[in-house]
XYZ file of C-alpha atoms in Angstrom:
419
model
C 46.324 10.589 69.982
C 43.376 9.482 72.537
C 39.992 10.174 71.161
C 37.917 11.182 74.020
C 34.202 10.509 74.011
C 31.338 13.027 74.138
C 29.142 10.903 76.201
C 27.643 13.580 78.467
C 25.697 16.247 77.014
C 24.713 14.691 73.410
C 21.152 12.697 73.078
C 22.461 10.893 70.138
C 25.339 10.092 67.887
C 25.953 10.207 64.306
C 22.952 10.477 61.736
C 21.635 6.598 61.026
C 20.862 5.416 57.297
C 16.967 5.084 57.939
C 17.146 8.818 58.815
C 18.912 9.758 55.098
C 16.816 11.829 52.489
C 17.470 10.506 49.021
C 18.302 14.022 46.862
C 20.554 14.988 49.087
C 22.995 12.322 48.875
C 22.080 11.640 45.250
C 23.023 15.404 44.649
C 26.620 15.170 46.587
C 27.149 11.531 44.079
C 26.921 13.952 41.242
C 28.579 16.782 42.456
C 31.229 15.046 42.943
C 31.496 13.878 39.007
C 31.389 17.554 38.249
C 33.780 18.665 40.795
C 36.180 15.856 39.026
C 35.375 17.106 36.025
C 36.212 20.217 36.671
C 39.479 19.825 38.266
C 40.708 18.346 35.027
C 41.856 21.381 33.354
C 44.744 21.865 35.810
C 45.973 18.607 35.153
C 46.897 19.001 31.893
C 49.880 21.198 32.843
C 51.871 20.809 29.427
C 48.688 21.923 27.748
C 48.815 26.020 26.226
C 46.834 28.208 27.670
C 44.859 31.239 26.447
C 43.653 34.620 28.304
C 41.235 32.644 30.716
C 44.542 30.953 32.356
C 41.971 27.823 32.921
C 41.087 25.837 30.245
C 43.618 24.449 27.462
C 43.073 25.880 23.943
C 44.833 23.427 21.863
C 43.485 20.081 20.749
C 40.409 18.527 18.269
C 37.068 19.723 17.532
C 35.948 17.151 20.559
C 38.617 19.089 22.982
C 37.154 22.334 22.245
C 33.586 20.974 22.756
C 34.205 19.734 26.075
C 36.246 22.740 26.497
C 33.159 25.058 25.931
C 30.808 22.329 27.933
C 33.352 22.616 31.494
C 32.688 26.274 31.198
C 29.284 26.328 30.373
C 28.049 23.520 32.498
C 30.816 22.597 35.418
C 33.918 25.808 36.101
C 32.706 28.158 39.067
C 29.225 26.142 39.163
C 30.063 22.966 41.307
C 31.540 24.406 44.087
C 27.754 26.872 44.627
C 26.198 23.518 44.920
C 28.933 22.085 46.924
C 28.728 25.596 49.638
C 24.657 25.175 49.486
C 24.793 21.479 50.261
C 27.629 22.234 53.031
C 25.490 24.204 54.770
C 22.220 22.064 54.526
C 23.970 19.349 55.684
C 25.590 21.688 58.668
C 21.958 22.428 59.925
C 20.648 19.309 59.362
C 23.136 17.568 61.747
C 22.315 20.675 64.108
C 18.375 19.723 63.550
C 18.659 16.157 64.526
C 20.869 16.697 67.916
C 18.092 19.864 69.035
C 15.510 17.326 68.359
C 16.740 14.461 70.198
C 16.912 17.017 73.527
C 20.733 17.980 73.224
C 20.605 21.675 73.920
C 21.699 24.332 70.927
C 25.531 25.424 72.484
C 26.360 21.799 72.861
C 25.242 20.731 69.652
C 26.986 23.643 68.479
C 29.854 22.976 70.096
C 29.813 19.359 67.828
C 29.877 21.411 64.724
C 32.628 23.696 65.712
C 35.076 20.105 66.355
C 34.094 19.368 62.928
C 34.768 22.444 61.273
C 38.096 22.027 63.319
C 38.885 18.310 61.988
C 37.732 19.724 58.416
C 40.797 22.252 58.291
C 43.355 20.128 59.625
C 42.364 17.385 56.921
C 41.790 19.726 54.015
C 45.528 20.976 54.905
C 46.746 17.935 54.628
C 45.068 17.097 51.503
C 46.646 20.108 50.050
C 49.829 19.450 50.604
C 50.084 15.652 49.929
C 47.906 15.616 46.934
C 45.818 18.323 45.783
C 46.255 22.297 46.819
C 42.851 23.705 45.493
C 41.346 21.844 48.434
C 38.011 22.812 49.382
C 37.422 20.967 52.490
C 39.752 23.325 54.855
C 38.220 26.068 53.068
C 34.600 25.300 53.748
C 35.647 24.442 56.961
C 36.424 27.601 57.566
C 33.027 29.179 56.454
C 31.180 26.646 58.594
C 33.183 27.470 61.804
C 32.273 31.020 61.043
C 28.888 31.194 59.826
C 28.345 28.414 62.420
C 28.985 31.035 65.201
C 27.298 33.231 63.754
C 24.155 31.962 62.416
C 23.413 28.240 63.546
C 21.585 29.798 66.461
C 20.058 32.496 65.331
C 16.596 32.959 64.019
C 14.855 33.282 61.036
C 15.139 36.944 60.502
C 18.637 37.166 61.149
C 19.506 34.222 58.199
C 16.928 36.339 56.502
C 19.259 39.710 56.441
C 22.990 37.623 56.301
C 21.190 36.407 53.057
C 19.942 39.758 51.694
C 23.569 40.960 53.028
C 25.079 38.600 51.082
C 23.430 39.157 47.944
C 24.143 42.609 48.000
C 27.816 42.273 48.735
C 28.399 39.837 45.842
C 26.832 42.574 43.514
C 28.956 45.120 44.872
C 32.152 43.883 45.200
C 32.030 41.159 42.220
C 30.022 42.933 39.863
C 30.497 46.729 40.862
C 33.932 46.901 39.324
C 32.625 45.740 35.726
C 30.069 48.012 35.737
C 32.145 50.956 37.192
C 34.434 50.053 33.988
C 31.712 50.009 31.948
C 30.573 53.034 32.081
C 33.822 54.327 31.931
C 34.142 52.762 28.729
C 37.212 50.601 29.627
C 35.181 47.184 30.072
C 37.909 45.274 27.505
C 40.913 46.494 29.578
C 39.073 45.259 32.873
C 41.344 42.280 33.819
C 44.944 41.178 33.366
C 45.597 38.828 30.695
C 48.961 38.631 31.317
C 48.680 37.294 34.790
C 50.230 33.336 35.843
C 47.863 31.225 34.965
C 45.587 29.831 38.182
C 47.154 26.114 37.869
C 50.367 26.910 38.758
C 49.455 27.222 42.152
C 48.503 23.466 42.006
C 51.987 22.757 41.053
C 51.088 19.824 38.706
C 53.843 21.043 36.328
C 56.705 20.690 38.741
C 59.046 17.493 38.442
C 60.459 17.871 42.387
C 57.723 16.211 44.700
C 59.278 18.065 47.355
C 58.973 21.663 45.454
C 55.499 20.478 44.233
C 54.415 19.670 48.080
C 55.521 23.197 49.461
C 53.600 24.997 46.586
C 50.559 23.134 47.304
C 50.885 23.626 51.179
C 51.441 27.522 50.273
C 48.552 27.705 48.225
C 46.673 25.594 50.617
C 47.275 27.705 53.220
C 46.210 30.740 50.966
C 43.021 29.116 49.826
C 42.238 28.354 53.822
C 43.130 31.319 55.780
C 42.713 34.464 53.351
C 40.595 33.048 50.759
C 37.682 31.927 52.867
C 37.680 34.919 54.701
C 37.904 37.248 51.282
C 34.631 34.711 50.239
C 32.807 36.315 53.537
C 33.660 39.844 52.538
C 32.700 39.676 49.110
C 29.433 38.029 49.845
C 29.810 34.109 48.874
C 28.899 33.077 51.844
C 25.163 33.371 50.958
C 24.798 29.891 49.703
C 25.861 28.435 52.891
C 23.131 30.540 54.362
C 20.534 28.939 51.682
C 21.819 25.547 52.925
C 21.155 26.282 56.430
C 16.995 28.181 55.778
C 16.061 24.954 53.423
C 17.359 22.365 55.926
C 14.651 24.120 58.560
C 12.388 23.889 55.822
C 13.222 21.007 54.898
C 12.865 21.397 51.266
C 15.402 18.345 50.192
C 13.471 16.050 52.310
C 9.749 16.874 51.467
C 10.015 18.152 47.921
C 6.368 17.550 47.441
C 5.480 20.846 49.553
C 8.265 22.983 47.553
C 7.922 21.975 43.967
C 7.036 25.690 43.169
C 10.079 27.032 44.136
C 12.428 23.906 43.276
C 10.809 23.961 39.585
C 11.202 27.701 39.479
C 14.620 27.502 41.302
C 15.907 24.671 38.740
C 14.720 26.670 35.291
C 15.832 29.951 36.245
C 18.902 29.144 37.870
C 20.512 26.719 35.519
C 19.240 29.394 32.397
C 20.806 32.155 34.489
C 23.750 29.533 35.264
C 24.854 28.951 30.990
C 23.771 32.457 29.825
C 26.178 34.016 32.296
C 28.970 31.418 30.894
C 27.948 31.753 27.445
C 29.947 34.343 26.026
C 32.996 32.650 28.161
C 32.752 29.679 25.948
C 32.115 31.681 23.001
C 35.288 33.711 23.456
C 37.452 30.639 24.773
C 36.357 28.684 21.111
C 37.476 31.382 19.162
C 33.682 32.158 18.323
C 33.471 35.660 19.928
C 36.378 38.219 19.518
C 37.086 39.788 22.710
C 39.667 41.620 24.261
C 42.328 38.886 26.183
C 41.736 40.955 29.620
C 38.586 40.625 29.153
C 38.770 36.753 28.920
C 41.391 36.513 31.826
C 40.390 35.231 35.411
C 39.673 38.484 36.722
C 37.961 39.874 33.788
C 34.655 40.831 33.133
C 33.816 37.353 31.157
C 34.759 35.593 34.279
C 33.352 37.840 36.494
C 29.957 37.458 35.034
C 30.824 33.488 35.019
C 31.377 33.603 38.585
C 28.330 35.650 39.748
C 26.117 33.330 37.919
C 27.392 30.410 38.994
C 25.612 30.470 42.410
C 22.419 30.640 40.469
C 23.445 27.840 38.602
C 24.601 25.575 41.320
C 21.010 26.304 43.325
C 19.912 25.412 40.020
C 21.577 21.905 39.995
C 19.926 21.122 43.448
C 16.609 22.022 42.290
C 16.974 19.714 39.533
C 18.106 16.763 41.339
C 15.931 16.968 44.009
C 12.808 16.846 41.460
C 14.076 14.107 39.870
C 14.413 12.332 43.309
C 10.952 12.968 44.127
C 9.815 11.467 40.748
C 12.011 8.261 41.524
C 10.726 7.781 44.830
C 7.284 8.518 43.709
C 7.138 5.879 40.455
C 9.691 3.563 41.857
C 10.838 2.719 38.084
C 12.655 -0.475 38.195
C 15.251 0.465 35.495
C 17.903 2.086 36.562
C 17.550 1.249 40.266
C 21.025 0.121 40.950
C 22.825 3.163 38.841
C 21.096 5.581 41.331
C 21.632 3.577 44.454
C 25.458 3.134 43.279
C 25.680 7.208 42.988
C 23.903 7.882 46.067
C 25.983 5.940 48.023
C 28.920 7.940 46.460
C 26.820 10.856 47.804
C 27.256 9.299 51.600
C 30.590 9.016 51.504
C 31.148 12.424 49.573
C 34.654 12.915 51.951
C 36.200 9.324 51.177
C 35.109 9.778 47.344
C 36.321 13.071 47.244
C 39.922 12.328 48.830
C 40.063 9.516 46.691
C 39.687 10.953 43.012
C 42.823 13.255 44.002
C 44.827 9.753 45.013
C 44.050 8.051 42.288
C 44.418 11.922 39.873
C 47.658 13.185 41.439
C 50.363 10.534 41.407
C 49.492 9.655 37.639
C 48.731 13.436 36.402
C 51.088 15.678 37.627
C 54.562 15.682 36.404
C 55.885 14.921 39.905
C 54.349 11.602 39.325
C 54.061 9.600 36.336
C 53.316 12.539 34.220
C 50.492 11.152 32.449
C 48.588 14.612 32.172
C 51.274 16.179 29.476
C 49.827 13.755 27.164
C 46.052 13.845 27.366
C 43.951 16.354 25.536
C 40.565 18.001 27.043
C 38.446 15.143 25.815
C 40.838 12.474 26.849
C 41.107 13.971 30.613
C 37.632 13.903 31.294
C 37.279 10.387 30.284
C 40.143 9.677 32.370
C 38.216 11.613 35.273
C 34.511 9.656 34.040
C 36.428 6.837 34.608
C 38.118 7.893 38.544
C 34.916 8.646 39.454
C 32.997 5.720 38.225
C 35.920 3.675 40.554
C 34.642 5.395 43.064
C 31.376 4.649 42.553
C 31.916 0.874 42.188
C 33.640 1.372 45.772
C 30.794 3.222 47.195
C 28.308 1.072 46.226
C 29.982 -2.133 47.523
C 30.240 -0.385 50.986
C 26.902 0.565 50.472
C 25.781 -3.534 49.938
C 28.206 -4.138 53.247
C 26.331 -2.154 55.221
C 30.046 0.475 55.862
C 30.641 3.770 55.728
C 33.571 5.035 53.616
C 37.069 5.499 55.752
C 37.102 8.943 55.631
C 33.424 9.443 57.120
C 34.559 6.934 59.759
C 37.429 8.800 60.715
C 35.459 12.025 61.333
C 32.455 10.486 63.116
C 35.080 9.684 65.145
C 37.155 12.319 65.987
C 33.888 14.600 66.655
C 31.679 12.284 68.463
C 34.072 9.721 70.127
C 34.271 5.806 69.104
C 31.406 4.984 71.258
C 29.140 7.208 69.456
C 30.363 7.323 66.035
């Protein structure tokens, strides 16, 4: 396939690494250990499962406690973070290309090839490796909300966010109060519905078999999920991402520290009280109903809807902390955050390669390593992927490269002479 160039209308090329901003990259290194983190618990496939259909419910004391941690800390909070910084990032690139002279519909027009390129390689990351892809379905919600917002002004992101925040109440946490007051809050749910990781297909022996369930649920996550997440109002972090990029609020933290400290307190409390009785239930702790408990019942539900807070939370956090590093320059530590920002650079080659180096070895179609790990044993089996992937990072990072992945897509949106 010939790459053509996009000489004509575009005043520059890609972004260069004098013109990076440290917290966000530093937050994309990290969300990327969470987002391996998280993906551990459909990896252990052999594993029982209870009501939740997530999370294992076997093992030790340490199992459990990093059992109740992943839902406290990491399930339905990474990917918030992962939408918000999507979406900063989108405008950002939009920023730079309006600034250098490029005019808006062309530099649109740049976003909409990379939402494009996005699907086609999150589809075929689903179906070679890892079906719970999230790059297709972001890509999605960016070609989308790119259309219909990039442009626009500030009062229209003003009322898609309010819009948002109101359909998310209605449609996510509507039903559990509607059952509330009816009284039936415990039978809210299904407990006795296939648990979520069978869709990944980690459990099945055929590689064949396991690649068509992942394409199917692939194409499921892509094409009716994303479009179910603009419905129900989860689109709204995107639309965060895009209003703080023109405010630039990742890049000058020193004129936002108000709202970031406010953002980072409230939203990672919000964040763990709304998983709290979750873990409680999942540990045995709390006695609850099993629908209840199950992935569409009103534990999870409240799990979910606090999430976003929580992930908004996680920015916040990150970017304070970069704005105190930058500040005091503190000499220790200096290489451990350059080695996980420059994970944070190459988020897309990072991110493909913790399923590469998961998949093969996990999943019973593979070496089948993940029906003999327990919760605690998994995550230091994904501490240790992603630390790989760190140590790669970083020694791009020294060369003066970008990761393959990021050079692949500079290329197919801008064209080799400006990638």
């Amino acid at each position: 396939m010939t790459i053509a160039t996009t000489e004509g209308p575009l005043k520059r090329g890609a972004v260069q690494p004098g013109e990076r901003a440290l917290a966000p990259d530093l937050a994309r290194g990290i969300m990327l250990l969470g987002i391996v983190l998280s993906n551990t618990a459909f990896h252990l496939w052999a594993a029982p499962r209870g009501p939740s259909g997530w999370q294992p419910v076997d093992g030790s004391w340490l199992d459990h406690a990093v059992q109740f941690t992943m839902i406290m800390a990491l399930d339905l909070r990474i990917y918030p973070l992962f939408a918000f910084l999507f979406g900063y990032g989108m405008m950002q690139l939009y920023l730079r290309q309006t600034a250098a002279g490029t005019d808006g519909r062309d530099a649109a027009r740049i976003l909409r090839r990379r939402s494009l390129w996005l699907i086609v390689i999150g589809l075929t990351h689903a179906a070679l490796l890892m079906s719970g892809d999230i790059i297709g379905f972001y890509g999605v919600l960016s070609l989308i909300l790119g259309v219909a917002f990039l442009r626009r002004g500030e009062r229209a992101l003003t009322w898609g966010i309010r819009i948002g925040i109101a359909l998310i109440l209605l449609v996510s946490a509507g039903p559990v109060v509607a059952a509330l007051l009816r009284g039936e809050l415990g039978t809210f749910g299904d407990a006795g519905a296939e648990p979520g990781f069978k869709a990944y297909a980690p459990d099945e022996e055929n590689g064949l078999t396991a690649a068509g369930i992942r394409l199917e649920t692939g194409l499921f996550i892509t094409f009716a999920a994303a479009p179910l997440t603009l419905v129900g109002g989860g689109y709204v972090l995107f639309l965060l991402g895009f209003r703080a990029a023109r405010h630039r609020v990742l890049e000058e933290p020193g004129r936002h520290r108000t709202l970031l400290r406010l953002t980072a307190v409230l939203g990672i409390a919000t964040g763990w009280l709304g998983a709290l009785p979750a873990a409680l239930a999942h540990t045995g702790v709390l006695r609850v109903p099993d629908d209840m408990q199950s992935e569409s019942g009103a534990l999870t539900v409240l799990r979910d809807v606090t999430g976003n807070a929580a992930g908004l939370g996680y920015v916040a956090a990150v970017t304070l902390f970069a704005r105190w590093w930058t500040t005091r320059r503190p000499r220790r530590g200096a290489t451990a955050v350059a080695a996980v920002t420059a994970v944070g650079k190459r988020s897309l080659s990072c991110y493909l390669a913790h399923s590469l180096l998961f998949a093969p070895v996990l999943a019973a179609w593979g070496l089948g390593l993940g029906a003999h790990l327990g919760s605690a044993t998994m995550a230091l089996f994904a501490l240790a992927v992603w630390l790989v992937t760190v140590a790669g990072a970083y020694v791009l990072e020294r060369a003066g490269r970008r990761g393959p992945a990021e050079v692949l897509l500079r290329r197919l949106m801008y064209g080799s002479r400006r990638a």
